[in-house]
Amino acid sequence: MDINYESYKIFYTVALYGSITKAANFLYISQPAVTKSLQKLEQELGITLFNRSPKGVTLTENGKIFYNFIKNGVESFMNGEHKLTSLKNLETGTIKIGASSTVTKYFLVQYIAKFHKEFPNIDISVTNGLTHNLISDLKKGSLDVLIVNLPMENDEDLEITECAILHDGFAGNLEYKEKIKKPISLEELVSNYPIVTQKEPSNTRTFLNNLMSSNNVKFHPKFDIVSYGLVKEFAKIGLGIAYITKEFAQDELNNNQLFEIPIKETIPKRSLGIVLPKNMICSFATEKFIKIITN
């Protein structure tokens, strides 16, 4: 049986994406070439590897078994390619970063600027989105590294390194500062004042939901907003009290546009994390970018 590496790589990529079209786009080859390669592989193996449907492809039971063996081999080759790339000077290339728009604006920009100054010939691609979508892209190889709000669900395929500590709290404009001069409980806060917070399923909102639940507080925010920037804007014009990350609201707090509301309960610290696939070796560019953040 004479099956080359490219056939295995194509099979591996189609299995990852569950789509011949997406796999073809990722590999920069035509869709008919992918289909032909899969058909030839199935003929040589004498088994059907995929179930085909208008919605895409899924692995058959035999395909799943085959994938479990092929996966380690293909990833080993890819690791070798990355290692060779890492030996080259950083004269060309791209680093693909995933993060929420909030983390990008208030945390990542400073490090991206520093990286670009040191390695001006490396292109930088930043993808904003929800954490679970970014994780999917990371596993498929569409992203090199993620910077996300922690905690996140455990995943045995991912390696997470804490890179910054965050402190959450509640803040309102001067009107609410005058109304609430002494520390109040979370129960009093949500019962008597409108709360502005990010929409589910953001990690920040999940953390807030867990905070309320752990303190036996029933919680239904008045304003549910996707954008963290708009959460602050709603609070600044007096529409309610915002749940904020203090490190991401320093300008508003320092300029007295927002004031922290004193809460009786202790709000646990959070953190930002660098997320990488456990089974892949970073490119040299990614390693350099991570060092800039962690140093």
Tab-separated table of C-alpha atoms in Angstrom, residues 52-259:
chain	number	residue	atom	x	y	z
A	52	ARG	CA	-21.442	12.529	3.116
A	53	SER	CA	-24.448	14.841	3.356
A	54	PRO	CA	-25.442	18.302	2.019
A	55	LYS	CA	-24.438	19.754	5.386
A	56	GLY	CA	-20.904	18.379	5.274
A	57	VAL	CA	-19.072	15.191	6.183
A	58	THR	CA	-18.757	13.170	9.375
A	59	LEU	CA	-16.428	10.333	10.211
A	60	THR	CA	-17.742	6.781	10.036
A	61	GLU	CA	-16.909	4.455	12.925
A	62	ASN	CA	-13.975	3.099	10.897
A	63	GLY	CA	-13.032	6.665	10.045
A	64	LYS	CA	-12.899	7.582	13.733
A	65	ILE	CA	-10.563	4.700	14.469
A	66	PHE	CA	-8.334	5.639	11.531
A	67	TYR	CA	-8.335	9.316	12.574
A	68	ASN	CA	-7.112	8.471	16.079
A	69	PHE	CA	-4.011	6.868	14.553
A	70	ILE	CA	-3.444	9.429	11.803
A	71	LYS	CA	-3.887	12.455	14.099
A	72	ASN	CA	-0.637	11.958	16.031
A	73	GLY	CA	1.367	11.330	12.872
A	74	VAL	CA	0.129	14.393	10.994
A	75	GLU	CA	0.576	16.618	14.030
A	76	SER	CA	4.132	15.322	14.450
A	77	PHE	CA	4.926	16.359	10.871
A	78	MET	CA	3.326	19.752	11.481
A	79	ASN	CA	5.360	20.150	14.672
A	80	GLY	CA	8.495	19.431	12.661
A	81	GLU	CA	7.549	22.106	10.138
A	82	HIS	CA	6.950	24.624	12.923
A	83	LYS	CA	10.285	23.750	14.527
A	84	LEU	CA	12.138	24.367	11.278
A	85	THR	CA	10.296	27.643	10.833
A	86	SER	CA	11.293	28.656	14.348
A	87	LEU	CA	14.954	28.397	13.381
A	88	LYS	CA	14.583	31.058	10.729
A	89	ASN	CA	14.950	34.757	11.364
A	90	LEU	CA	11.696	36.603	11.864
A	91	GLU	CA	11.845	38.330	8.487
A	92	THR	CA	8.459	37.236	7.145
A	93	GLY	CA	5.347	35.510	8.425
A	94	THR	CA	2.107	36.054	10.273
A	95	ILE	CA	1.013	35.615	13.864
A	96	LYS	CA	-2.702	34.916	14.306
A	97	ILE	CA	-4.109	36.025	17.663
A	98	GLY	CA	-7.600	35.407	19.036
A	99	ALA	CA	-9.215	37.489	21.788
A	100	SER	CA	-12.391	39.345	22.668
A	101	SER	CA	-12.632	42.939	21.452
A	102	THR	CA	-12.449	44.075	25.100
A	103	VAL	CA	-9.253	42.161	25.864
A	104	THR	CA	-7.760	43.363	22.573
A	105	LYS	CA	-8.521	47.046	23.278
A	106	TYR	CA	-7.647	47.226	26.959
A	107	PHE	CA	-4.854	44.645	27.247
A	108	LEU	CA	-3.405	43.338	23.993
A	109	VAL	CA	-2.847	46.540	22.022
A	110	GLN	CA	0.193	47.570	24.088
A	111	TYR	CA	1.880	44.200	23.513
A	112	ILE	CA	1.002	44.112	19.820
A	113	ALA	CA	2.622	47.544	19.451
A	114	LYS	CA	5.773	46.343	21.222
A	115	PHE	CA	5.941	43.172	19.109
A	116	HIS	CA	5.468	45.149	15.902
A	117	LYS	CA	8.237	47.567	16.846
A	118	GLU	CA	10.636	44.665	17.457
A	119	PHE	CA	9.550	42.554	14.463
A	120	PRO	CA	8.100	44.991	11.889
A	121	ASN	CA	8.057	42.469	9.029
A	122	ILE	CA	5.730	40.022	10.783
A	123	ASP	CA	2.077	40.480	9.868
A	124	ILE	CA	-0.343	40.439	12.797
A	125	SER	CA	-3.875	39.084	12.442
A	126	VAL	CA	-6.324	39.588	15.323
A	127	THR	CA	-9.645	37.738	15.405
A	128	ASN	CA	-12.288	38.924	17.893
A	129	GLY	CA	-15.080	36.643	19.030
A	130	LEU	CA	-16.610	34.580	21.818
A	131	THR	CA	-14.216	32.281	23.667
A	132	HIS	CA	-15.801	29.003	22.548
A	133	ASN	CA	-15.619	30.084	18.879
A	134	LEU	CA	-12.002	31.152	19.257
A	135	ILE	CA	-11.113	27.831	20.886
A	136	SER	CA	-12.600	25.995	17.908
A	137	ASP	CA	-10.485	28.106	15.535
A	138	LEU	CA	-7.369	27.473	17.642
A	139	LYS	CA	-7.869	23.702	17.494
A	140	LYS	CA	-8.336	23.834	13.730
A	141	GLY	CA	-5.093	25.760	13.302
A	142	SER	CA	-6.756	28.978	12.134
A	143	LEU	CA	-5.280	30.790	15.159
A	144	ASP	CA	-1.861	30.501	16.821
A	145	VAL	CA	-2.683	31.733	20.325
A	146	LEU	CA	-5.624	33.004	22.380
A	147	ILE	CA	-5.746	35.575	25.182
A	148	VAL	CA	-8.997	35.038	27.112
A	149	ASN	CA	-10.779	35.848	30.331
A	150	LEU	CA	-10.467	33.083	32.898
A	151	PRO	CA	-11.857	30.871	34.233
A	152	MET	CA	-12.870	28.789	31.241
A	153	GLU	CA	-13.985	25.203	30.893
A	154	ASN	CA	-11.243	22.603	31.290
A	155	ASP	CA	-10.031	21.128	28.013
A	156	GLU	CA	-7.397	18.394	28.012
A	157	ASP	CA	-6.207	19.502	24.553
A	158	LEU	CA	-5.331	23.033	25.706
A	159	GLU	CA	-2.570	24.545	27.814
A	160	ILE	CA	-3.479	27.686	29.791
A	161	THR	CA	-0.992	30.102	31.361
A	162	GLU	CA	-2.143	32.991	33.540
A	163	CYS	CA	-0.746	36.312	32.318
A	164	ALA	CA	-2.611	39.062	34.225
A	165	ILE	CA	-4.779	39.524	37.321
A	166	LEU	CA	-8.148	41.280	36.991
A	167	HIS	CA	-10.401	42.853	39.611
A	168	ASP	CA	-14.130	43.169	39.046
A	169	GLY	CA	-16.595	45.491	40.712
A	170	PHE	CA	-19.682	47.641	40.265
A	171	ALA	CA	-19.648	51.270	39.153
A	172	GLY	CA	-22.147	54.038	38.514
A	173	ASN	CA	-22.121	57.742	37.730
A	174	LEU	CA	-22.207	60.572	40.302
A	175	GLU	CA	-25.958	60.114	40.813
A	176	TYR	CA	-25.478	56.560	42.071
A	177	LYS	CA	-22.429	57.528	44.127
A	178	GLU	CA	-24.622	59.981	46.043
A	179	LYS	CA	-27.343	57.354	46.537
A	180	ILE	CA	-25.014	54.606	47.797
A	181	LYS	CA	-22.540	55.985	50.330
A	182	LYS	CA	-22.170	52.877	52.489
A	183	PRO	CA	-21.362	49.290	51.440
A	184	ILE	CA	-24.441	47.335	50.417
A	185	SER	CA	-25.009	43.646	49.828
A	186	LEU	CA	-25.391	42.103	46.382
A	187	GLU	CA	-29.005	41.302	47.285
A	188	GLU	CA	-29.708	44.962	48.059
A	189	LEU	CA	-27.897	46.076	44.927
A	190	VAL	CA	-29.839	43.941	42.447
A	191	SER	CA	-33.149	44.464	44.267
A	192	ASN	CA	-33.002	48.251	44.306
A	193	TYR	CA	-30.930	49.337	41.307
A	194	PRO	CA	-30.817	48.559	37.577
A	195	ILE	CA	-27.758	46.497	36.629
A	196	VAL	CA	-25.929	46.836	33.316
A	197	THR	CA	-23.767	43.903	32.242
A	198	GLN	CA	-22.440	41.982	29.283
A	199	LYS	CA	-24.645	39.504	27.502
A	200	GLU	CA	-24.258	35.736	27.867
A	201	PRO	CA	-22.243	33.669	27.058
A	202	SER	CA	-19.245	35.958	27.693
A	203	ASN	CA	-16.786	34.716	30.354
A	204	THR	CA	-17.323	37.937	32.319
A	205	ARG	CA	-21.078	37.371	32.454
A	206	THR	CA	-20.582	33.721	33.405
A	207	PHE	CA	-18.327	34.843	36.264
A	208	LEU	CA	-20.960	37.357	37.434
A	209	ASN	CA	-23.723	34.744	37.247
A	210	ASN	CA	-21.622	32.391	39.389
A	211	LEU	CA	-20.888	35.190	41.858
A	212	MET	CA	-24.598	35.878	42.301
A	213	SER	CA	-25.449	32.183	42.540
A	214	SER	CA	-22.748	31.524	45.162
A	215	ASN	CA	-24.291	34.298	47.283
A	216	ASN	CA	-27.851	32.991	46.752
A	217	VAL	CA	-28.885	36.106	44.859
A	218	LYS	CA	-31.465	35.883	42.081
A	219	PHE	CA	-30.141	37.993	39.256
A	220	HIS	CA	-31.852	39.513	36.205
A	221	PRO	CA	-29.958	42.486	34.745
A	222	LYS	CA	-31.916	45.474	33.457
A	223	PHE	CA	-29.586	45.917	30.486
A	224	ASP	CA	-27.944	42.977	28.702
A	225	ILE	CA	-25.299	44.254	26.261
A	226	VAL	CA	-22.769	42.568	23.960
A	227	SER	CA	-20.165	45.349	24.008
A	228	TYR	CA	-18.182	46.051	27.178
A	229	GLY	CA	-17.656	49.606	25.942
A	230	LEU	CA	-21.410	50.143	25.824
A	231	VAL	CA	-21.781	48.720	29.334
A	232	LYS	CA	-19.616	51.596	30.560
A	233	GLU	CA	-21.429	54.145	28.376
A	234	PHE	CA	-24.830	53.096	29.773
A	235	ALA	CA	-23.486	53.557	33.299
A	236	LYS	CA	-21.908	56.937	32.502
A	237	ILE	CA	-25.244	58.403	31.373
A	238	GLY	CA	-27.047	57.039	34.437
A	239	LEU	CA	-29.024	54.128	33.008
A	240	GLY	CA	-27.817	51.834	35.765
A	241	ILE	CA	-24.902	50.361	37.699
A	242	ALA	CA	-22.383	48.533	35.553
A	243	TYR	CA	-20.468	45.369	36.350
A	244	ILE	CA	-16.942	46.330	35.338
A	245	THR	CA	-13.404	45.035	35.224
A	246	LYS	CA	-11.492	47.816	36.957
A	247	GLU	CA	-8.361	47.418	34.831
A	248	PHE	CA	-10.534	48.000	31.748
A	249	ALA	CA	-12.263	51.075	33.206
A	250	GLN	CA	-9.305	53.016	34.592
A	251	ASP	CA	-9.893	56.079	32.395
A	252	GLU	CA	-13.518	56.430	33.483
A	253	LEU	CA	-12.673	55.868	37.164
A	254	ASN	CA	-9.708	58.259	37.113
A	255	ASN	CA	-11.715	60.968	35.315
A	256	ASN	CA	-14.668	60.666	37.717
A	257	GLN	CA	-17.020	59.591	34.957
A	258	LEU	CA	-17.661	56.430	36.959
A	259	PHE	CA	-17.405	55.703	40.685
